[in-house]
CSV table of C-alpha atoms in Angstrom, one decimal:
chain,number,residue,atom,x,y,z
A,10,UNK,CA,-3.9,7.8,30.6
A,11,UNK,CA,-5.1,10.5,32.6
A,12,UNK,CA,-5.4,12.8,30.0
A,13,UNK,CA,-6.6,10.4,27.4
A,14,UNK,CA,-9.7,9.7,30.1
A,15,UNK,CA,-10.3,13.8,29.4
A,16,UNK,CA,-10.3,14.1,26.4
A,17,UNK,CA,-12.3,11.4,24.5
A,18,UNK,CA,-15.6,12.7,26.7
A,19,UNK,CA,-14.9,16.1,25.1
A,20,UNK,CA,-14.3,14.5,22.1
A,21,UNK,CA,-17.4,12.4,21.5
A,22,UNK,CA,-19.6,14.9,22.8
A,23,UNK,CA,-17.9,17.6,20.2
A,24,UNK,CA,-18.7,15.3,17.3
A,25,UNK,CA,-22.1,14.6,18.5
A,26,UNK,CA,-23.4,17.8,18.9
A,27,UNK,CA,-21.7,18.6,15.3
A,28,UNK,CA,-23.4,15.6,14.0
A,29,UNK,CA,-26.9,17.2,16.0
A,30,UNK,CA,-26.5,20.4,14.4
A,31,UNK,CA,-25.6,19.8,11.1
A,32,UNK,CA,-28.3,19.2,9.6
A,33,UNK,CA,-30.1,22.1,11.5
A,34,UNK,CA,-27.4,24.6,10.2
A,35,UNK,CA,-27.3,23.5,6.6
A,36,UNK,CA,-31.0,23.7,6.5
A,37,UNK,CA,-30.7,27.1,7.8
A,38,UNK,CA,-28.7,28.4,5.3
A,39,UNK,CA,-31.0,26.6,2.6
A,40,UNK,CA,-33.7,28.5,4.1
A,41,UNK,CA,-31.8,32.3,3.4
A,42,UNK,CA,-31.5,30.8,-0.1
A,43,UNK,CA,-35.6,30.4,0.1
A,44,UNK,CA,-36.0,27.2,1.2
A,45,UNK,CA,-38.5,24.8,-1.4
A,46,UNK,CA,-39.1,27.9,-3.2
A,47,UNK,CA,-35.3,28.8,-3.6
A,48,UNK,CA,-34.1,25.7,-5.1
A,49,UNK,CA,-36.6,25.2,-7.4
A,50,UNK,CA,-35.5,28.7,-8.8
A,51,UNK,CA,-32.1,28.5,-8.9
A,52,UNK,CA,-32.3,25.2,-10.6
A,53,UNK,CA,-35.4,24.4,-12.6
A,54,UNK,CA,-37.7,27.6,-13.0
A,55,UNK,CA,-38.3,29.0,-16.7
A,56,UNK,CA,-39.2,32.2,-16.7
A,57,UNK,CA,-41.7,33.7,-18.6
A,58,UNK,CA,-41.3,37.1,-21.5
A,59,UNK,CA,-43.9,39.2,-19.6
A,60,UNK,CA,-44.2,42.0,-17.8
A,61,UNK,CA,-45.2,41.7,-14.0
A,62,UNK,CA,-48.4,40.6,-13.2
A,63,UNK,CA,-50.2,42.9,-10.7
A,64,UNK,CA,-51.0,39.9,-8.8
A,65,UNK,CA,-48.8,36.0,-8.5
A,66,UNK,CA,-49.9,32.7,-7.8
A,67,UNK,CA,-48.3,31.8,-4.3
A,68,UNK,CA,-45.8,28.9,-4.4
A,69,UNK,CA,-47.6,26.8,-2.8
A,70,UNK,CA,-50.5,27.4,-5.6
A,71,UNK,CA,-48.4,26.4,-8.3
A,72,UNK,CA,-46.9,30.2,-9.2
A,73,UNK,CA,-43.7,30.1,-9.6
A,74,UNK,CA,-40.5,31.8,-7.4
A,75,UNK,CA,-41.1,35.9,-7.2
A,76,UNK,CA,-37.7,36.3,-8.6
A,77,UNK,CA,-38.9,34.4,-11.5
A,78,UNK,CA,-41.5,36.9,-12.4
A,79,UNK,CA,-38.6,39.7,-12.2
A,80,UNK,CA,-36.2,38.3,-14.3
A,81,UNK,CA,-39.0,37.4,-17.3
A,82,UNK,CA,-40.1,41.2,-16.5
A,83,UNK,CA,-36.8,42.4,-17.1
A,84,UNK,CA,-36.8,40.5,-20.2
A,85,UNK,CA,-39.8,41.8,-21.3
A,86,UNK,CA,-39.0,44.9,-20.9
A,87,UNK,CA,-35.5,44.6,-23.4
A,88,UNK,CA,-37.0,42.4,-25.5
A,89,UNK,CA,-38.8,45.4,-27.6
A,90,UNK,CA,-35.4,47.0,-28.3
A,91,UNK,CA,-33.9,44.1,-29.4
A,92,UNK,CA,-36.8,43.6,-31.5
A,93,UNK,CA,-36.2,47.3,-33.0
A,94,UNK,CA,-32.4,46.4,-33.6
A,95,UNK,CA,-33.7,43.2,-35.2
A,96,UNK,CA,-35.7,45.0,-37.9
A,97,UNK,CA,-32.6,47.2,-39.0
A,98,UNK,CA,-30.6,44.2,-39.2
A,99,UNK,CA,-33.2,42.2,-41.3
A,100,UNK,CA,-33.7,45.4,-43.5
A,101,UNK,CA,-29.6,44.5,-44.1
A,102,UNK,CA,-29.9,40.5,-44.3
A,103,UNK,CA,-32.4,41.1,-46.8
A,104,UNK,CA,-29.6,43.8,-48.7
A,105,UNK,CA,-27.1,40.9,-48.1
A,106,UNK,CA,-29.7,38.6,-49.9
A,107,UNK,CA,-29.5,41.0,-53.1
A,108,UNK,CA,-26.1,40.8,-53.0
A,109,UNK,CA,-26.0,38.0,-53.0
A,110,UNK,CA,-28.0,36.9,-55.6
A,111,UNK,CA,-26.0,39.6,-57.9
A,112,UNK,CA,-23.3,37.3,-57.4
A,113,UNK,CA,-24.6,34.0,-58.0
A,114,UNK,CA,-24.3,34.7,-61.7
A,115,UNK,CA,-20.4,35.3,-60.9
A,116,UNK,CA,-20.7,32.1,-59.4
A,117,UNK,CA,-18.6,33.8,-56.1
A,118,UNK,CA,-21.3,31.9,-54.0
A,119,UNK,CA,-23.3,28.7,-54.5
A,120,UNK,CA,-26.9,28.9,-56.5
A,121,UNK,CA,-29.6,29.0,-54.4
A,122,UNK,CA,-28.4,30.8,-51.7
A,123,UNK,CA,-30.2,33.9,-51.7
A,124,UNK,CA,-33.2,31.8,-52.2
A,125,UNK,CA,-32.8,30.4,-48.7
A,126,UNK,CA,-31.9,33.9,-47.3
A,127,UNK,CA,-35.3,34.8,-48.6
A,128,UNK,CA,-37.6,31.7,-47.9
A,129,UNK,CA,-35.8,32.0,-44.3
A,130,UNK,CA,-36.5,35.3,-43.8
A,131,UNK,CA,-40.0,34.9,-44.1
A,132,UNK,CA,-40.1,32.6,-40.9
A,133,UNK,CA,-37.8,34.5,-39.2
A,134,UNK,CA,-39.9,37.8,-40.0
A,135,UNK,CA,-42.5,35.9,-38.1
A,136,UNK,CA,-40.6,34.5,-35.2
A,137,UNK,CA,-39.3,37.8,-34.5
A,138,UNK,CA,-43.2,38.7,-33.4
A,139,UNK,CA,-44.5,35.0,-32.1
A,140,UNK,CA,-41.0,33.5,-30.5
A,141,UNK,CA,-42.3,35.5,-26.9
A,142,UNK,CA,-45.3,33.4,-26.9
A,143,UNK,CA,-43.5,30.3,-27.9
A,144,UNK,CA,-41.0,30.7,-25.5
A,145,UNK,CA,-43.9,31.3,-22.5
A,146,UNK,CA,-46.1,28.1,-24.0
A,147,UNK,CA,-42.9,25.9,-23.7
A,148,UNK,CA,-41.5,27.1,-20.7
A,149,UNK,CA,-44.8,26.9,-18.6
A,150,UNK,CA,-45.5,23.1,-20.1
A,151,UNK,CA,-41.8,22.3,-18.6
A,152,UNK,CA,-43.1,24.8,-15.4
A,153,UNK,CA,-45.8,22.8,-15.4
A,154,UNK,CA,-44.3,19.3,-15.5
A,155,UNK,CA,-41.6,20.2,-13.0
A,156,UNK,CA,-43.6,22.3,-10.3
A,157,UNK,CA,-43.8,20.4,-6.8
A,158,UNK,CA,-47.2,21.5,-6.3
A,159,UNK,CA,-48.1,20.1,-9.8
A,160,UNK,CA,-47.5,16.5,-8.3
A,161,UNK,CA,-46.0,15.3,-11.5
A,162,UNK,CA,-42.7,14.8,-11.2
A,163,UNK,CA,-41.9,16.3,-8.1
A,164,UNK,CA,-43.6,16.6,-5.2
A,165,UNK,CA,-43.7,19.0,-2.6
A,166,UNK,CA,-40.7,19.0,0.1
A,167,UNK,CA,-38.5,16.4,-2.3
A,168,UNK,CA,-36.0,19.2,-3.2
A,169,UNK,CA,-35.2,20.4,0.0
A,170,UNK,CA,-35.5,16.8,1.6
A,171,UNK,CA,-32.3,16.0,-1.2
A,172,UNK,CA,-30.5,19.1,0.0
A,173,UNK,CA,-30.8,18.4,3.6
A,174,UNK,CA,-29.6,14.7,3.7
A,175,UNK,CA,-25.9,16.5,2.2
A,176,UNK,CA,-25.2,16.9,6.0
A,177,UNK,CA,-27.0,14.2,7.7
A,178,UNK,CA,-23.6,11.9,8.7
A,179,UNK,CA,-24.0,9.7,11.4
A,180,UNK,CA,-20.7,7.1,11.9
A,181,UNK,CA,-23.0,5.2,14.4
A,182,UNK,CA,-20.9,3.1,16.9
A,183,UNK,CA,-19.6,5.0,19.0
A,184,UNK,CA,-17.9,3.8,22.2
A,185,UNK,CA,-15.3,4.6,25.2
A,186,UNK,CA,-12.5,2.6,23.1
A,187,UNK,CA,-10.5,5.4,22.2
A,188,UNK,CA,-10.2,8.9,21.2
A,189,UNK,CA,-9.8,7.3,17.2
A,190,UNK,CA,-13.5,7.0,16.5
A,191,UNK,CA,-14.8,10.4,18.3
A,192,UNK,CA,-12.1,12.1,15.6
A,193,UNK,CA,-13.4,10.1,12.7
A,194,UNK,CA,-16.5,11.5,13.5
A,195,UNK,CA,-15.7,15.1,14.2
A,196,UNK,CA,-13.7,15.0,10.9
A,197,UNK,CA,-16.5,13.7,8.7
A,198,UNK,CA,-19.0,16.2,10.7
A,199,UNK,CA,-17.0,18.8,10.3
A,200,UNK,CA,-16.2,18.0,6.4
A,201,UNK,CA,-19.7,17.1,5.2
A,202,UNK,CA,-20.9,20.3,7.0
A,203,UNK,CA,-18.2,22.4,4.8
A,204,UNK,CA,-19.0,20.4,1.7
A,205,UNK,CA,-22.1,20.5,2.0
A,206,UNK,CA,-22.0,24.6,2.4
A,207,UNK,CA,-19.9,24.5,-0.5
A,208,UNK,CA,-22.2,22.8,-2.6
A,209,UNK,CA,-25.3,25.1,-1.5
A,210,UNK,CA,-23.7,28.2,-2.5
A,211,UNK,CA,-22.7,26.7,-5.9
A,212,UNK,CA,-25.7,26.1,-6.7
A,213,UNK,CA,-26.9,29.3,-5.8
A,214,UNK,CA,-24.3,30.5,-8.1
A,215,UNK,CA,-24.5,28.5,-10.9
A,216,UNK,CA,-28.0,28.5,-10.5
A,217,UNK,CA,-27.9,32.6,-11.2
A,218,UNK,CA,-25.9,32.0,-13.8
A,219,UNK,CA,-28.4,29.6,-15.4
A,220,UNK,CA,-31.6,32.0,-14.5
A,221,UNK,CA,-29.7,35.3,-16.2
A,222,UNK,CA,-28.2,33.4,-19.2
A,223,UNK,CA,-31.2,32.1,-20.3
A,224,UNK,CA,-33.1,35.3,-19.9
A,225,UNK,CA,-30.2,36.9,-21.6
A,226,UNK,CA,-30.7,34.6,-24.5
A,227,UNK,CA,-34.6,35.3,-24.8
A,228,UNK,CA,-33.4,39.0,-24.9
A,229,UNK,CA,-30.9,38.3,-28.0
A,230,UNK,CA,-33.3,36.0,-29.8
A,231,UNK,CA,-34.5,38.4,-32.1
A,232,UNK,CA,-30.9,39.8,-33.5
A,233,UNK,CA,-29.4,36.1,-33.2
A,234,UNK,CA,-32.6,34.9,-35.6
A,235,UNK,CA,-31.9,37.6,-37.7
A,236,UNK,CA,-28.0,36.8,-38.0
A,237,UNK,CA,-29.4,33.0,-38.7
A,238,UNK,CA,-30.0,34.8,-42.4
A,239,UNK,CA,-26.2,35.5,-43.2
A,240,UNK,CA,-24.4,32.4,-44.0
A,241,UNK,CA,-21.1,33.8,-42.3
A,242,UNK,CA,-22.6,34.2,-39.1
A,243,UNK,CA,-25.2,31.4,-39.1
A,244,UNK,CA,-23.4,29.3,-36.8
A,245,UNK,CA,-22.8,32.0,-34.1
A,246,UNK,CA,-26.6,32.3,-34.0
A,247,UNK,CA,-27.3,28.6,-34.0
A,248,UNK,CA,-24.6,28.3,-30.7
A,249,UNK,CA,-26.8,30.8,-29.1
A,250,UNK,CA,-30.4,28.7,-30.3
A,251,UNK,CA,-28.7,25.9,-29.1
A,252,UNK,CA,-27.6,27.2,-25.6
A,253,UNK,CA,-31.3,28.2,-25.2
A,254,UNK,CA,-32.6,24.7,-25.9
A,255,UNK,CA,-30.4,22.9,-24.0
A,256,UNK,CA,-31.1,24.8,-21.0
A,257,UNK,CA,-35.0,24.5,-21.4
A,258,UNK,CA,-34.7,20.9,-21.6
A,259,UNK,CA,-31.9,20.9,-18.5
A,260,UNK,CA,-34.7,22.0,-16.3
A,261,UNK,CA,-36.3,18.6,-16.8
A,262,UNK,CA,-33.5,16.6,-17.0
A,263,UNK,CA,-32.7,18.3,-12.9
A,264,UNK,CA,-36.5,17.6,-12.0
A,265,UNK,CA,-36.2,13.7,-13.1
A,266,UNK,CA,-33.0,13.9,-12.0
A,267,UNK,CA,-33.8,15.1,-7.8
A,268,UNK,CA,-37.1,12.6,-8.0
A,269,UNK,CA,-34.5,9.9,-8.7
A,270,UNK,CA,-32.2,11.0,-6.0
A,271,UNK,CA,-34.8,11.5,-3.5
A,272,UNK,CA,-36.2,7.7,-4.0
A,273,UNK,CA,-32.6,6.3,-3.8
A,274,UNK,CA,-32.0,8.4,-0.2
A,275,UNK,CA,-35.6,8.1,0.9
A,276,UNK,CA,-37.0,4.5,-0.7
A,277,UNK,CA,-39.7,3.6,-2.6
A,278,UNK,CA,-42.9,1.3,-3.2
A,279,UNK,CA,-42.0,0.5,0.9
A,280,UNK,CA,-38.1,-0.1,0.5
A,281,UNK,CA,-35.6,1.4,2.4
A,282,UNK,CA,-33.6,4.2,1.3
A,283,UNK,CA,-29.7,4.7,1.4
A,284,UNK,CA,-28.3,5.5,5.2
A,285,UNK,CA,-24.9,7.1,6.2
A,286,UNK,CA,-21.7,7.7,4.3
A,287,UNK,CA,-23.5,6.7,0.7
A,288,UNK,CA,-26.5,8.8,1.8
A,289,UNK,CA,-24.5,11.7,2.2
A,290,UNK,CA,-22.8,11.4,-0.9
A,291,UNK,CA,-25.8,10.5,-2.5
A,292,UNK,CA,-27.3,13.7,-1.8
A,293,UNK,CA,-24.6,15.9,-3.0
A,294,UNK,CA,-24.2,13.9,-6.0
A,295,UNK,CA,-28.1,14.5,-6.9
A,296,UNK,CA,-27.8,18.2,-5.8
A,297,UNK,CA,-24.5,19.0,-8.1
A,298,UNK,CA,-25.9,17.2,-11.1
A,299,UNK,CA,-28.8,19.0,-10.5
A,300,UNK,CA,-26.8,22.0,-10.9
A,301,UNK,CA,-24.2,20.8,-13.0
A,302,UNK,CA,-27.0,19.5,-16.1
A,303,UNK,CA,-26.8,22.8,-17.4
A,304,UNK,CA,-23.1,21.9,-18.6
A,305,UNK,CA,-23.9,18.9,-20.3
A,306,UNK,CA,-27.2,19.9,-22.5
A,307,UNK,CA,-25.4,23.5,-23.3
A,308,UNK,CA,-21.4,22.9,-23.0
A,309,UNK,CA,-21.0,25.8,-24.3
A,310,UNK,CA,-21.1,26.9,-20.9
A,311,UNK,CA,-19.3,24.5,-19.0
A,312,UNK,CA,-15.6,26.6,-18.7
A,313,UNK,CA,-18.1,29.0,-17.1
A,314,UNK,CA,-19.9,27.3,-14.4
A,315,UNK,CA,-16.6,25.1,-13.6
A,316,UNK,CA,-14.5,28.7,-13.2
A,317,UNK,CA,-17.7,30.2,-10.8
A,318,UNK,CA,-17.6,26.1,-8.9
A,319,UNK,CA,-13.7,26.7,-8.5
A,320,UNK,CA,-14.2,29.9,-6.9
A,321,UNK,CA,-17.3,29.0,-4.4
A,322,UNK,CA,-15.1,25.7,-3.2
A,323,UNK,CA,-11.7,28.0,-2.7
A,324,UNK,CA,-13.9,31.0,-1.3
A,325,UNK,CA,-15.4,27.9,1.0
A,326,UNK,CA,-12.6,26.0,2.5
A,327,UNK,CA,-10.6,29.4,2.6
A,328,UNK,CA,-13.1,30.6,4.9
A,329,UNK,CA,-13.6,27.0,7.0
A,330,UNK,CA,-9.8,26.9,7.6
A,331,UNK,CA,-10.3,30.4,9.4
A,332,UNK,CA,-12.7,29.6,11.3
């Protein structure tokens, strides 16, 4: 009895201050991902195919993330080699396309196709120049759309509102009836703090993985357009066309998708929002689809960002369990 008098004190205050500091200590770490400015990076940004620019919009002015600006210089920068390798490889297409048409007569291919490996290459002759400024027009539209500070879909604060509810828990109720609810609550503290780590570094990591897979792709789009033009490897290129799309539009798919999440935890038009337990899971829900949307407009990359989610969760509860 004695000792049970002890130890639910210690006990309740233990979860409380867990419960106090969650929140605190999850928005900490958001913050050494960048804060605002982080997640909208690692989860929505486009970049653009251009070199640096000698001076940036701020954040806060509607530029986008500094590492942004990096990785599109980087691309910029590989893109004209690509672009060489490109015209060697449409100098063979076009060979191919001779080929080709030699053997139409033999009747060792259908009619008509070295007439679509020419009337393609013409477009593709052109893409290979114009598909940089088609790339920047469309990703800064979806920039645009998807910028807090553009106040169209999102507004500013709403992503890292989302990310902070993952850790606000409270079990509410708490009393001198026992030791049971002071655990209940130090268990749930405790495991949405973990879980909610865990989900903050996957989406720093899958969100990488998004950023340099779609910058990789705006590299290779000149040889993959160019391999478009020989029927045998057509639908290799076409995964790759494909991957680039579905990202592009998976960036505003994770806007709509946070401003929806943010409404259910925060209310709207003067109506509550979601409190407690289904707040909490609420928020990670929003922030893993978030991260997650990538798989399901590009599939193609799914095996990769579930093996990197894998390894973040095992890499996180290892580490909890030491502590």
């Amino acid at each position: 009895m004695a000792l049970t008098l002890i130890l639910v004190p210690v006990l309740i205050a233990i979860a409380m201050l867990i419960g106090l500091i969650a929140p605190d200590l999850l928005s900490w770490i958001i913050g050494q991902m960048g804060g605002e400015e982080g997640l909208y990076f690692y989860l929505i940004a486009l970049p653009y195919i251009q070199p640096m620019p000698e001076q940036t919009a701020s954040f806060e002015q509607g530029g986008l993330p500094l590492q942004a600006y990096q990785v599109g210089h980087v691309a910029y920068s590989l893109y004209g080699t690509m672009q060489t390798i490109a015209f060697f490889l449409f100098v063979i297409a076009l060979t191919v396309a001779a080929l080709v048409f030699a053997f139409e007569s033999f009747r060792v291919v259908g009619h008509g196709t070295a007439v679509n490996i020419l009337t393609s290459s013409f477009f593709t002759l052109i893409m290979l120049f114009l598909f940089p400024t088609v790339w920047n027009a469309c990703a800064g539209l979806i920039n645009y759309l998807t910028h807090p500070y553009s106040h169209v879909i999102l507004e500013p604060g709403m992503l890292q509102d989302v990310a902070r509810k993952m850790a606000e828990f409270s079990g509410g109720g708490f009393t001198w009836e026992g030791a049971k609810n002071a655990l209940a609550q130090l268990f749930l503290g405790v495991f949405f703090l973990v879980l909610g780590f865990a989900v903050t570094v996957s989406v720093a990591v899958m969100g990488l993985l998004r950023v340099f897979f779609i910058g990789t792709i705006c590299v290779l789009m000149p040889i993959m357009l160019v391999l478009r033009l020989i029927p045998q490897l057509q639908r290799i290129a076409d995964t790759f066309i494909e991957v680039c799309i579905g990202l592009s539009v998976a960036s505003l798919v994770s806007a709509v998708f946070f401003r929806f999440g943010y409404h259910i935890l925060y209310g709207i038009a003067g109506e509550p929002g979601w409190v407690g337990f289904s707040a909490v899971i609420a928020a990670i829900g929003t922030v893993l689809a978030a991260a997650m949307m990538p798989t399901i407009l590009a599939p193609r990359m799914g095996w990769l960002f579930s093996m990197a989610g894998q390894m973040v969760t095992g890499a996180t509860v290892a580490g909890a369990l030491a502590i």
